[in-house]
Coordinates of C-alpha atoms in Angstrom, one line a residue:
M237 CA -4.8 215.2 -37.1
P238 CA -2.3 214.1 -39.9
T239 CA -2.4 215.9 -43.2
I240 CA -1.9 214.8 -46.8
R241 CA -0.8 217.4 -49.3
Y242 CA -1.1 217.3 -53.2
A243 CA 0.1 219.7 -55.9
G244 CA 0.7 222.3 -53.2
V245 CA -2.9 223.4 -53.1
F246 CA -5.0 220.3 -52.0
E247 CA -4.9 219.2 -48.4
I248 CA -6.8 216.5 -46.4
D249 CA -6.8 216.3 -42.7
Y250 CA -7.8 212.8 -41.5
K251 CA -8.3 210.7 -38.5
V252 CA -8.5 206.9 -38.6
V253 CA -11.4 205.8 -36.5
S254 CA -11.2 202.1 -37.3
A255 CA -9.9 199.8 -39.9
D256 CA -12.5 200.8 -42.4
K257 CA -13.7 204.2 -41.1
V258 CA -11.8 207.5 -41.7
Q259 CA -12.8 211.1 -40.9
V260 CA -11.7 213.6 -43.5
A261 CA -11.6 217.3 -44.0
A262 CA -10.8 218.7 -47.5
Y263 CA -9.1 222.0 -48.1
F264 CA -8.0 224.2 -51.1
V265 CA -5.0 226.4 -50.4
V266 CA -5.7 229.5 -52.4
P267 CA -2.4 231.0 -53.9
K268 CA -1.4 234.5 -53.7
P269 CA -1.9 237.2 -54.9
L270 CA -5.6 236.5 -54.6
P271 CA -7.1 238.5 -51.7
M272 CA -8.6 235.4 -50.2
A273 CA -5.2 233.5 -50.2
G274 CA -4.9 230.8 -47.6
R275 CA -6.5 227.5 -46.6
K276 CA -10.1 227.3 -47.5
R277 CA -12.4 224.4 -46.4
L278 CA -14.1 222.5 -49.0
G279 CA -16.0 220.0 -46.8
G280 CA -15.7 217.1 -44.5
G281 CA -17.3 213.9 -43.3
T282 CA -16.7 210.2 -42.6
L283 CA -15.7 207.6 -45.2
S284 CA -16.9 204.1 -44.4
P285 CA -18.3 201.0 -46.1
D286 CA -21.7 202.8 -45.9
N287 CA -20.3 206.0 -47.4
I288 CA -17.4 204.9 -49.6
S289 CA -17.1 208.2 -51.5
R290 CA -17.6 211.9 -50.8
T291 CA -17.3 214.9 -53.0
F292 CA -16.6 218.5 -52.0
R293 CA -16.8 221.6 -54.1
V294 CA -16.2 225.4 -53.8
D295 CA -16.6 228.0 -56.6
A296 CA -15.5 231.4 -55.7
M297 CA -15.0 232.8 -59.2
T298 CA -16.2 236.3 -60.0
G299 CA -16.7 238.1 -63.3
S300 CA -17.1 236.8 -66.8
S301 CA -15.0 233.8 -68.0
R302 CA -12.7 236.1 -69.9
W303 CA -12.1 238.4 -66.9
S304 CA -12.7 235.9 -64.0
T305 CA -10.9 236.3 -60.7
G306 CA -10.9 233.8 -57.8
F307 CA -10.7 230.2 -57.5
A308 CA -12.7 227.1 -57.9
A309 CA -12.0 223.4 -56.7
S310 CA -13.6 220.1 -56.3
M311 CA -12.3 217.0 -54.6
T312 CA -13.6 213.4 -54.4
L313 CA -12.3 211.2 -51.7
T314 CA -12.9 207.4 -52.0
L315 CA -12.3 204.8 -49.4
N316 CA -10.9 201.4 -50.5
P317 CA -11.2 199.1 -47.5
A318 CA -9.6 196.3 -49.3
T319 CA -6.3 198.2 -49.4
T320 CA -6.8 200.5 -46.4
S321 CA -6.3 203.5 -48.6
V322 CA -8.1 206.6 -49.8
R323 CA -8.1 207.9 -53.3
C324 CA -8.0 211.6 -53.9
K325 CA -9.3 212.8 -57.3
A326 CA -9.2 216.7 -57.4
N327 CA -9.1 219.5 -59.7
G328 CA -9.0 223.3 -59.3
S329 CA -8.1 226.5 -60.8
A330 CA -7.0 230.1 -59.6
K331 CA -7.2 233.2 -61.9
V332 CA -6.6 236.8 -61.8
I333 CA -8.5 238.8 -64.5
G334 CA -8.8 235.7 -66.6
K335 CA -5.2 234.5 -66.3
N336 CA -4.2 231.3 -64.7
L337 CA -1.8 231.6 -61.7
P338 CA 1.3 229.5 -61.8
G339 CA 0.4 225.8 -61.8
S340 CA -3.3 226.4 -62.6
P341 CA -5.3 224.5 -63.4
F342 CA -4.5 221.9 -60.7
R343 CA -5.2 218.2 -61.1
V344 CA -4.6 215.2 -58.7
D345 CA -5.5 211.5 -59.0
Q346 CA -3.5 209.7 -56.3
S347 CA -4.1 207.3 -53.3
W348 CA -2.5 207.1 -49.9
P349 CA -2.5 204.2 -47.5
F350 CA -3.3 205.0 -43.9
D351 CA -2.1 203.2 -40.7
W352 CA -4.6 201.4 -38.7
P353 CA -5.3 203.0 -35.3
R354 CA -3.3 201.7 -32.4
A355 CA -5.3 199.2 -30.4
P356 CA -6.6 200.6 -27.1
L357 CA -5.9 199.1 -23.7
H358 CA -8.4 197.0 -21.8
P359 CA -8.1 195.1 -18.6
L360 CA -7.8 191.3 -18.7
G361 CA -7.2 189.6 -15.4
K362 CA -4.6 191.9 -13.7
A363 CA -3.1 192.9 -17.1
Q364 CA -3.7 195.8 -19.4
I365 CA -3.9 194.3 -22.8
A366 CA -4.1 196.0 -26.3
N367 CA -3.3 193.1 -28.5
V368 CA -4.4 189.5 -28.4
V369 CA -2.7 187.3 -30.9
V370 CA -3.9 183.7 -31.5
V371 CA -1.8 181.2 -33.5
M372 CA -3.5 177.9 -34.4
M373 CA -1.2 175.1 -35.6
E374 CA -2.4 171.7 -36.9
N375 CA -3.1 168.1 -35.7
R376 CA -0.8 167.5 -32.6
S377 CA -1.9 166.1 -29.3
F378 CA -0.6 167.5 -25.9
D379 CA 1.5 164.4 -25.2
N380 CA 3.0 164.4 -28.7
L381 CA 4.6 167.8 -28.2
L382 CA 4.6 168.7 -24.6
G383 CA 4.2 165.4 -22.7
W384 CA 7.8 165.4 -21.4
L385 CA 7.8 169.2 -20.6
Y386 CA 8.4 168.8 -16.8
A387 CA 9.5 165.2 -16.7
D388 CA 12.9 166.2 -15.5
Q389 CA 11.2 167.7 -12.4
D390 CA 8.9 164.7 -11.8
N391 CA 6.0 166.5 -13.3
R392 CA 6.3 169.2 -10.5
P393 CA 6.0 172.7 -12.1
P394 CA 6.7 175.9 -10.2
R395 CA 3.0 176.8 -9.9
N396 CA -0.6 176.0 -10.8
I397 CA -3.6 178.1 -11.5
P398 CA -5.8 177.5 -9.6
P399 CA -3.2 177.1 -6.8
Q400 CA -2.5 173.6 -5.4
S401 CA 0.2 172.2 -3.2
P402 CA 2.3 170.6 -4.4
P403 CA 1.9 171.9 -8.0
T404 CA 1.3 169.2 -10.6
F405 CA 1.7 168.7 -14.3
D406 CA -0.3 165.9 -16.1
G407 CA 2.5 164.7 -18.4
L408 CA 4.2 161.5 -19.4
E409 CA 6.1 159.1 -17.3
A410 CA 8.6 156.5 -18.5
N411 CA 7.3 152.9 -18.9
R412 CA 3.8 153.9 -17.8
Y413 CA 1.7 154.8 -20.8
W414 CA 1.1 152.3 -23.8
N415 CA -1.4 151.0 -26.3
P416 CA -2.1 147.3 -27.3
V417 CA -0.5 146.4 -30.6
D418 CA -3.5 144.1 -31.5
A419 CA -7.1 145.1 -31.6
A420 CA -8.1 142.0 -29.6
D421 CA -6.2 143.3 -26.6
I422 CA -7.9 146.7 -26.3
G423 CA -10.8 145.7 -23.9
K424 CA -8.6 143.4 -21.8
P425 CA -7.3 144.2 -18.2
D426 CA -3.8 145.5 -18.3
D427 CA -2.3 142.5 -16.5
Q428 CA -3.7 140.2 -19.4
V429 CA -1.7 142.1 -22.2
P430 CA 1.9 140.9 -22.3
E431 CA 4.8 143.3 -22.8
N432 CA 5.6 142.1 -26.3
R433 CA 2.0 143.2 -27.3
R434 CA 2.3 146.7 -25.9
A435 CA 3.6 149.9 -27.6
Y436 CA 4.9 152.4 -25.0
V437 CA 5.3 156.1 -25.5
T438 CA 8.8 157.1 -26.4
K439 CA 11.0 159.7 -24.8
Q440 CA 11.8 161.2 -28.2
A441 CA 10.4 160.9 -31.7
R442 CA 12.4 158.9 -34.2
S443 CA 12.0 161.6 -36.9
P444 CA 10.7 165.2 -37.1
I445 CA 7.9 164.0 -39.5
V446 CA 6.4 161.3 -37.4
P447 CA 3.7 160.0 -37.5
D448 CA 4.0 159.0 -41.1
P449 CA 1.6 158.4 -42.9
D450 CA -1.1 160.8 -41.8
P451 CA -3.3 159.2 -39.1
H452 CA -7.1 159.0 -39.3
E453 CA -8.9 162.2 -38.3
Q454 CA -12.6 161.6 -39.1
F455 CA -15.1 161.4 -36.2
R456 CA -15.7 157.7 -36.3
Y457 CA -12.0 156.9 -36.3
M458 CA -11.3 159.2 -33.4
S459 CA -13.9 157.4 -31.4
T460 CA -12.0 154.2 -32.1
Q461 CA -8.8 155.8 -30.9
L462 CA -10.3 156.9 -27.6
F463 CA -12.7 154.1 -26.7
G464 CA -11.7 151.1 -29.0
T465 CA -15.2 151.4 -30.5
Q466 CA -17.0 153.7 -32.9
K467 CA -20.0 153.9 -30.7
P468 CA -19.2 154.4 -27.1
A469 CA -21.9 154.3 -24.6
A470 CA -22.7 157.7 -23.0
G471 CA -20.6 158.5 -20.0
T472 CA -18.1 155.7 -20.8
V473 CA -14.6 156.6 -19.6
A474 CA -12.1 156.7 -22.6
N475 CA -9.4 154.1 -22.2
M476 CA -7.2 155.9 -24.8
K477 CA -6.1 152.5 -26.0
G478 CA -7.1 152.4 -29.7
F479 CA -4.4 154.7 -31.2
V480 CA -2.0 151.9 -32.4
T481 CA -4.6 149.7 -34.0
D482 CA -6.3 152.6 -35.7
F483 CA -3.1 153.8 -37.0
A484 CA -2.3 150.3 -38.3
D485 CA -5.5 150.6 -40.4
A486 CA -4.4 154.0 -41.7
I487 CA -1.1 152.6 -42.7
K488 CA -2.9 149.9 -44.8
E489 CA -4.9 152.6 -46.6
S490 CA -1.8 154.7 -47.3
K491 CA 1.2 154.7 -49.7
E492 CA 3.5 153.8 -46.8
P493 CA 2.4 150.1 -46.2
K494 CA 5.7 149.2 -44.4
A495 CA 5.4 152.0 -41.7
D496 CA 5.6 150.9 -38.1
R497 CA 2.2 151.2 -36.3
R498 CA 4.1 152.0 -33.1
L499 CA 5.1 155.3 -34.6
I500 CA 1.9 156.8 -33.3
M501 CA 3.2 156.5 -29.8
D502 CA 6.3 158.5 -30.6
C503 CA 6.4 161.7 -28.6
F504 CA 8.8 164.7 -29.0
S505 CA 11.4 165.4 -26.4
T506 CA 11.8 168.9 -25.1
A507 CA 15.0 169.3 -27.2
Q508 CA 13.1 168.4 -30.4
V509 CA 10.6 171.3 -29.9
P510 CA 12.9 174.0 -28.2
V511 CA 10.8 177.0 -29.0
L512 CA 7.4 175.6 -27.8
T513 CA 9.2 174.1 -24.7
A514 CA 10.8 177.4 -23.8
L515 CA 7.6 179.4 -24.2
A516 CA 5.7 176.9 -22.2
R517 CA 8.2 176.8 -19.4
N518 CA 8.8 180.6 -19.2
Y519 CA 5.2 181.6 -19.4
A520 CA 2.1 179.4 -19.0
V521 CA 0.8 176.1 -20.4
C522 CA -2.6 174.5 -20.0
D523 CA -2.5 170.7 -19.3
R524 CA -6.3 170.3 -19.7
W525 CA -7.1 172.2 -22.9
F526 CA -9.2 170.0 -25.2
A527 CA -10.2 170.3 -28.8
S528 CA -13.8 171.4 -29.0
L529 CA -14.7 168.2 -30.9
P530 CA -13.4 164.7 -31.3
C531 CA -13.0 165.3 -35.0
Q532 CA -11.3 167.1 -37.9
T533 CA -9.8 170.4 -38.7
W534 CA -12.7 172.5 -40.2
P535 CA -15.3 171.8 -37.4
N536 CA -12.7 172.5 -34.7
R537 CA -11.6 175.7 -36.4
A538 CA -15.2 176.7 -36.7
F539 CA -15.4 176.6 -32.9
V540 CA -12.5 179.0 -32.4
H541 CA -14.1 181.5 -34.8
A542 CA -17.8 181.0 -34.2
G543 CA -18.3 178.8 -31.1
T544 CA -20.2 176.2 -33.2
S545 CA -19.6 173.8 -36.1
C546 CA -23.1 174.2 -37.3
G547 CA -23.6 170.5 -36.7
R548 CA -20.6 169.4 -38.6
V549 CA -18.3 166.5 -37.2
N550 CA -16.3 165.8 -40.5
N551 CA -14.8 168.1 -43.0
L552 CA -16.9 166.2 -45.7
D553 CA -20.2 164.5 -45.8
K554 CA -18.4 161.1 -46.0
D555 CA -16.4 159.2 -43.5
V556 CA -13.5 159.0 -45.9
D557 CA -11.6 161.7 -47.7
D558 CA -12.0 161.4 -51.4
W559 CA -10.5 164.8 -52.3
T560 CA -13.9 166.4 -52.6
P561 CA -13.5 170.0 -51.3
P562 CA -15.5 170.8 -48.2
N563 CA -18.6 172.9 -48.7
P564 CA -18.0 176.4 -47.2
L565 CA -21.7 177.0 -47.2
Y566 CA -21.8 174.7 -44.2
Y567 CA -20.5 177.5 -42.0
N568 CA -23.1 180.2 -42.8
T569 CA -23.0 181.7 -39.2
P570 CA -21.5 184.9 -37.8
T571 CA -17.9 184.8 -36.5
I572 CA -16.0 186.7 -33.9
F573 CA -14.7 188.8 -36.8
N574 CA -18.2 189.9 -37.8
V575 CA -19.0 190.9 -34.3
M576 CA -15.8 193.0 -33.9
Q577 CA -16.4 194.6 -37.4
D578 CA -19.9 195.8 -36.2
L579 CA -18.5 197.3 -33.1
G580 CA -15.3 199.0 -34.5
V581 CA -12.9 196.6 -32.8
T582 CA -9.9 196.2 -35.1
W583 CA -9.0 192.6 -36.4
K584 CA -6.8 190.9 -39.0
V585 CA -6.2 187.4 -40.2
Y586 CA -2.6 186.9 -41.1
A587 CA -1.6 183.8 -43.2
D588 CA 2.0 182.6 -44.0
S589 CA 0.8 181.9 -47.5
I590 CA 1.4 183.3 -50.9
V591 CA -0.6 181.1 -53.3
T592 CA -3.6 179.8 -51.2
P593 CA -6.2 182.0 -49.5
T594 CA -6.6 182.1 -45.8
L595 CA -8.3 179.0 -44.4
T596 CA -10.4 181.2 -42.3
R597 CA -11.9 183.3 -45.1
S598 CA -12.3 180.2 -47.2
Q599 CA -14.3 178.4 -44.5
F600 CA -16.5 181.4 -43.7
V601 CA -16.8 182.8 -47.2
T602 CA -20.5 183.6 -46.6
Q603 CA -19.6 185.9 -43.7
L604 CA -16.1 187.1 -44.6
G605 CA -16.0 187.1 -48.4
N606 CA -17.1 190.7 -48.8
P607 CA -14.4 192.4 -50.9
N608 CA -14.6 195.4 -48.5
L609 CA -13.1 193.1 -45.8
S610 CA -10.0 192.2 -47.9
G611 CA -7.8 194.7 -46.0
H612 CA -8.3 192.4 -42.9
F613 CA -6.6 189.5 -44.6
K614 CA -2.8 189.9 -44.8
G615 CA 0.4 187.9 -45.2
F616 CA 2.8 186.9 -42.4
T617 CA 5.4 189.6 -43.5
D618 CA 2.6 192.2 -42.8
F619 CA 2.1 190.6 -39.3
C620 CA 5.9 191.0 -38.5
N621 CA 5.8 194.6 -39.9
D622 CA 2.7 195.5 -37.9
A623 CA 4.2 194.0 -34.7
A624 CA 7.5 196.1 -35.4
L625 CA 5.5 199.2 -35.8
G626 CA 3.2 198.6 -32.9
T627 CA 0.2 198.7 -35.2
L628 CA -1.2 195.2 -34.6
P629 CA -5.1 195.3 -34.4
S630 CA -6.9 194.4 -31.1
Y631 CA -7.3 190.8 -32.3
S632 CA -4.9 188.9 -34.6
F633 CA -5.5 185.4 -35.8
V634 CA -2.4 183.9 -37.4
E635 CA -2.3 180.9 -39.8
P636 CA 0.9 178.8 -40.6
S637 CA 1.8 177.8 -44.1
F638 CA -0.2 174.7 -45.0
L639 CA 1.4 174.3 -48.5
E640 CA 4.4 176.4 -49.5
K641 CA 6.6 176.2 -46.4
K642 CA 4.5 173.3 -44.8
N643 CA 5.3 174.7 -41.3
D644 CA 1.9 173.9 -39.8
Q645 CA 3.2 170.7 -38.1
H646 CA 0.3 168.6 -39.7
P647 CA 1.7 165.1 -39.9
P648 CA 3.9 164.3 -41.7
H649 CA 5.1 167.9 -42.1
D650 CA 8.4 168.7 -40.3
V651 CA 7.8 169.6 -36.6
K652 CA 11.0 171.7 -36.6
A653 CA 9.6 173.9 -39.4
G654 CA 6.6 174.6 -37.3
D655 CA 8.8 175.3 -34.3
N656 CA 10.8 177.8 -36.4
F657 CA 7.5 179.5 -37.4
L658 CA 6.5 179.8 -33.7
Y659 CA 10.0 181.4 -33.1
E660 CA 9.2 184.0 -35.8
V661 CA 5.9 184.8 -34.2
W662 CA 7.6 185.1 -30.7
K663 CA 10.3 187.3 -32.2
A664 CA 7.9 189.6 -33.8
V665 CA 5.7 190.2 -30.8
S666 CA 8.3 190.2 -28.1
T667 CA 10.6 192.7 -29.9
G668 CA 7.9 195.2 -31.0
P669 CA 6.8 198.2 -29.0
G670 CA 3.5 196.7 -28.0
W671 CA 5.0 193.7 -26.2
N672 CA 4.1 194.9 -22.6
N673 CA 0.4 194.9 -23.5
T674 CA 0.3 191.7 -25.6
L675 CA -1.1 188.3 -25.0
L676 CA 0.0 185.5 -27.4
V677 CA -2.0 182.3 -27.4
I678 CA -0.5 179.2 -29.3
T679 CA -2.8 176.2 -29.7
Y680 CA -3.7 173.4 -32.1
D681 CA -7.0 172.7 -33.8
E682 CA -7.1 168.9 -33.1
H683 CA -5.0 166.1 -32.1
G684 CA -4.8 164.6 -35.6
G685 CA -4.8 161.0 -34.4
C686 CA -1.6 161.5 -32.2
Y687 CA -1.5 159.7 -28.9
D688 CA -2.5 161.3 -25.6
H689 CA -3.0 159.6 -22.3
V690 CA -5.7 161.8 -20.7
P691 CA -9.3 160.5 -21.2
T692 CA -11.3 163.0 -23.1
P693 CA -14.1 164.2 -20.9
W694 CA -17.9 164.2 -21.3
G695 CA -20.0 167.1 -20.1
A696 CA -19.4 169.4 -23.0
I697 CA -22.3 171.7 -23.8
K698 CA -24.1 171.5 -27.1
P699 CA -23.5 175.0 -28.7
D700 CA -26.9 175.3 -30.5
G701 CA -29.8 173.6 -32.2
S702 CA -27.9 172.8 -35.4
K703 CA -28.8 169.3 -36.7
P704 CA -25.8 166.9 -36.1
Q705 CA -24.1 165.6 -39.3
K706 CA -23.7 162.2 -37.4
P707 CA -25.5 160.8 -34.4
F708 CA -23.7 162.9 -31.7
G709 CA -24.8 165.0 -28.8
F710 CA -21.9 167.4 -28.9
D711 CA -21.6 166.4 -25.3
R712 CA -17.8 165.5 -25.2
Y713 CA -14.7 167.2 -26.0
G714 CA -11.9 166.2 -28.4
V715 CA -8.4 165.0 -27.3
R716 CA -6.1 167.3 -25.3
V717 CA -4.1 169.7 -27.4
P718 CA -1.2 172.1 -26.6
A719 CA -2.2 175.5 -25.4
V720 CA 0.6 178.0 -24.4
L721 CA 0.0 181.6 -23.2
V722 CA 2.7 184.1 -23.6
S723 CA 2.7 187.5 -22.0
P724 CA 4.8 189.7 -19.6
W725 CA 1.8 189.6 -17.3
I726 CA 2.2 185.8 -16.7
E727 CA 4.4 184.3 -14.1
P728 CA 7.1 181.9 -15.4
G729 CA 6.5 178.1 -15.0
T730 CA 2.6 178.4 -14.8
V731 CA 0.5 175.4 -15.5
F732 CA -3.1 176.2 -15.6
R733 CA -6.3 174.3 -15.8
A734 CA -10.1 175.1 -15.3
P735 CA -11.5 175.1 -11.8
K736 CA -13.2 171.9 -10.8
T737 CA -16.5 173.7 -10.6
S738 CA -16.1 175.0 -14.2
K739 CA -16.3 173.5 -17.7
E740 CA -13.0 172.5 -19.3
Y741 CA -10.9 174.8 -21.4
D742 CA -11.5 174.3 -25.1
H743 CA -11.3 176.6 -28.2
T744 CA -14.3 178.5 -27.2
S745 CA -12.3 179.9 -24.2
I746 CA -10.6 182.2 -26.6
L747 CA -14.0 183.6 -27.7
A748 CA -15.1 184.0 -24.0
T749 CA -11.9 185.8 -23.3
L750 CA -12.3 188.2 -26.2
R751 CA -15.9 188.8 -25.1
E752 CA -14.9 189.8 -21.5
W753 CA -11.8 191.7 -22.6
Q754 CA -13.7 193.9 -25.1
N755 CA -17.1 193.8 -23.4
L756 CA -18.5 192.5 -26.7
S757 CA -21.7 191.1 -25.6
R758 CA -22.9 194.1 -23.7
R759 CA -22.1 196.9 -26.2
A760 CA -25.0 198.6 -28.0
G761 CA -25.7 197.1 -31.4
S762 CA -23.7 193.9 -30.6
R763 CA -24.5 190.7 -32.6
W764 CA -22.8 188.6 -30.0
L765 CA -22.4 184.9 -30.8
K766 CA -25.2 182.8 -29.5
S767 CA -23.2 179.6 -28.8
R768 CA -24.1 178.1 -25.3
R769 CA -20.5 176.6 -25.3
I770 CA -19.0 180.1 -25.3
A771 CA -21.3 181.2 -22.6
A772 CA -20.1 178.4 -20.2
A773 CA -16.4 178.4 -21.2
P774 CA -13.8 179.6 -18.7
T775 CA -11.7 182.6 -19.7
L776 CA -7.8 183.1 -19.7
A777 CA -8.1 186.1 -17.3
P778 CA -6.8 184.2 -14.2
V779 CA -3.6 183.3 -16.0
L780 CA -2.6 187.0 -16.3
S781 CA -1.8 187.2 -12.6
R782 CA 0.9 189.7 -12.2
G783 CA 0.3 193.3 -11.0
K784 CA 2.9 194.7 -13.4
P785 CA 4.6 193.3 -16.6
R786 CA 7.8 191.4 -16.2
T787 CA 11.0 193.0 -17.4
D788 CA 12.8 189.8 -18.3
K789 CA 12.5 187.8 -21.5
P790 CA 13.9 184.3 -22.2
D791 CA 16.8 183.9 -24.5
I792 CA 15.2 181.7 -27.3
S793 CA 17.4 180.8 -30.2
R794 CA 16.2 180.1 -33.8
P795 CA 15.8 176.3 -34.1
V796 CA 17.4 174.3 -36.9
S797 CA 14.8 173.5 -39.5
Y798 CA 14.5 170.5 -41.7
T799 CA 12.7 169.8 -44.9
H800 CA 11.1 166.2 -45.2
L801 CA 8.6 165.7 -48.0
R802 CA 7.5 162.4 -49.2
A803 CA 7.9 161.7 -52.9
H804 CA 4.1 161.5 -53.6
E805 CA 3.3 164.9 -51.9
T806 CA 3.1 167.0 -55.0
D807 CA 1.6 170.5 -55.0
S808 CA -1.7 169.2 -56.3
Y809 CA -1.8 166.6 -53.7
L810 CA -1.2 169.1 -51.0
V811 CA -3.8 171.5 -52.3
C812 CA -6.4 168.8 -52.1
R813 CA -5.3 167.8 -48.7
L814 CA -5.6 171.4 -47.4
L815 CA -9.1 171.5 -48.7
L816 CA -9.9 168.4 -46.7
E817 CA -8.1 169.3 -43.5

């Protein structure tokens, strides 16, 4: 056990059990020439949120106060879970025939930070994994960022999971995917819509900030984007033909009335997102990972943390954003973090933010607002430091910067800035001592109105009995979003999707994977999440298919970053938008 020493006479042996539990043993080193000189135990025990402070005392003085000989000491140790530190407040004295020995009386009032314990290994697929890191970016569809990933190979990647021959990738093809420019053409057969009234997907985006302005994201607008109507009949196959006309309506409502409605069909080339492209090609990408709901940020992020949105389909009670902050009391339900906290599994939420609180804690303030949990919420610099030291917790959730650096890739924020952020994450985990036992997951909360050609499927399972905010059965997924898995246990060039007999991959697959990896639902005392969506979700275990970790790593360079900010995007504007998104 490591030892902390103060004033030459006070010593504490300690062992970090978990992020907020420390075993301690307190000692007083009796100085010479006392006959009992040496290390004397004052006491010991465990510091935890249930036992924040412990006091230990020993009085071995003999004789009257004038002629006393011996020693006396007391020590109070207090745990501060918010700073992962222990405060030592101690005093003591040592006398011979009433005279203090050199340095006596001894007094200490200091704190020391302790390192979190290294995460233990657990099997996942064929891998041995100690650290799962999830990065959730903002508001981009699969086609928007990765549609052209394997176009230069005729959409034939090296391998599929589950295996198939030949391997396939459901990506974009030139001159095939389009949307009507006019709403009147949405329901018409393709051969009745002339070329001059079609907007085709582009092979590269015209700017790193498209689409600009921000597309519609509310539930009813997403239904229009997917079906051409706000009230599709159950089981109707989405035609994915309403993106352009809905974006035209968003333009009319925006401060960019001259914007081109065809911008919503702009898709980024592989050269425009080099980091995301390199990671997807060198490790694994899912071409059928869907947002959990066809709606906004807060409900979808609720699914990745809790497996339910508590019936919510919009950030607000209204169908339009009027800058009213969402009510965090909507999400009064346990999260994966609460489950892990109960079971002593280490976790942290890292945010690339200085001014704003983490979105995760703000959204689940009823569950995560306890000050004793503050030590679990750290900055992005802390993430990089923990990765470099090999002290990442078992589960890390990483948020980009929504405001200061604007690297979340939310339209119209610079996509290059987000790609640079992903480079920083990749560099941190891949150069740290824990790399051989790490799984990095990069995904996006929702499509944010950006075009995708794959119809969103029905058949999603309603997570619970929460009353729906709008008439909706929670029986269909949202639009495809990028999902890239990075680990030395993954074969390069993997494209994976759920087996045909399974439900689709969505954000609850992360929770299902954590459940199986850490045996969370079967441990004694577990308050495992009750979501039926999690129970049916496929896990990521099949993707970790190697018998031993790879020794190669791709050579990925830092991308060039840009800064594009519209004149009206003041800090106050962005703060309001963060609350809404």
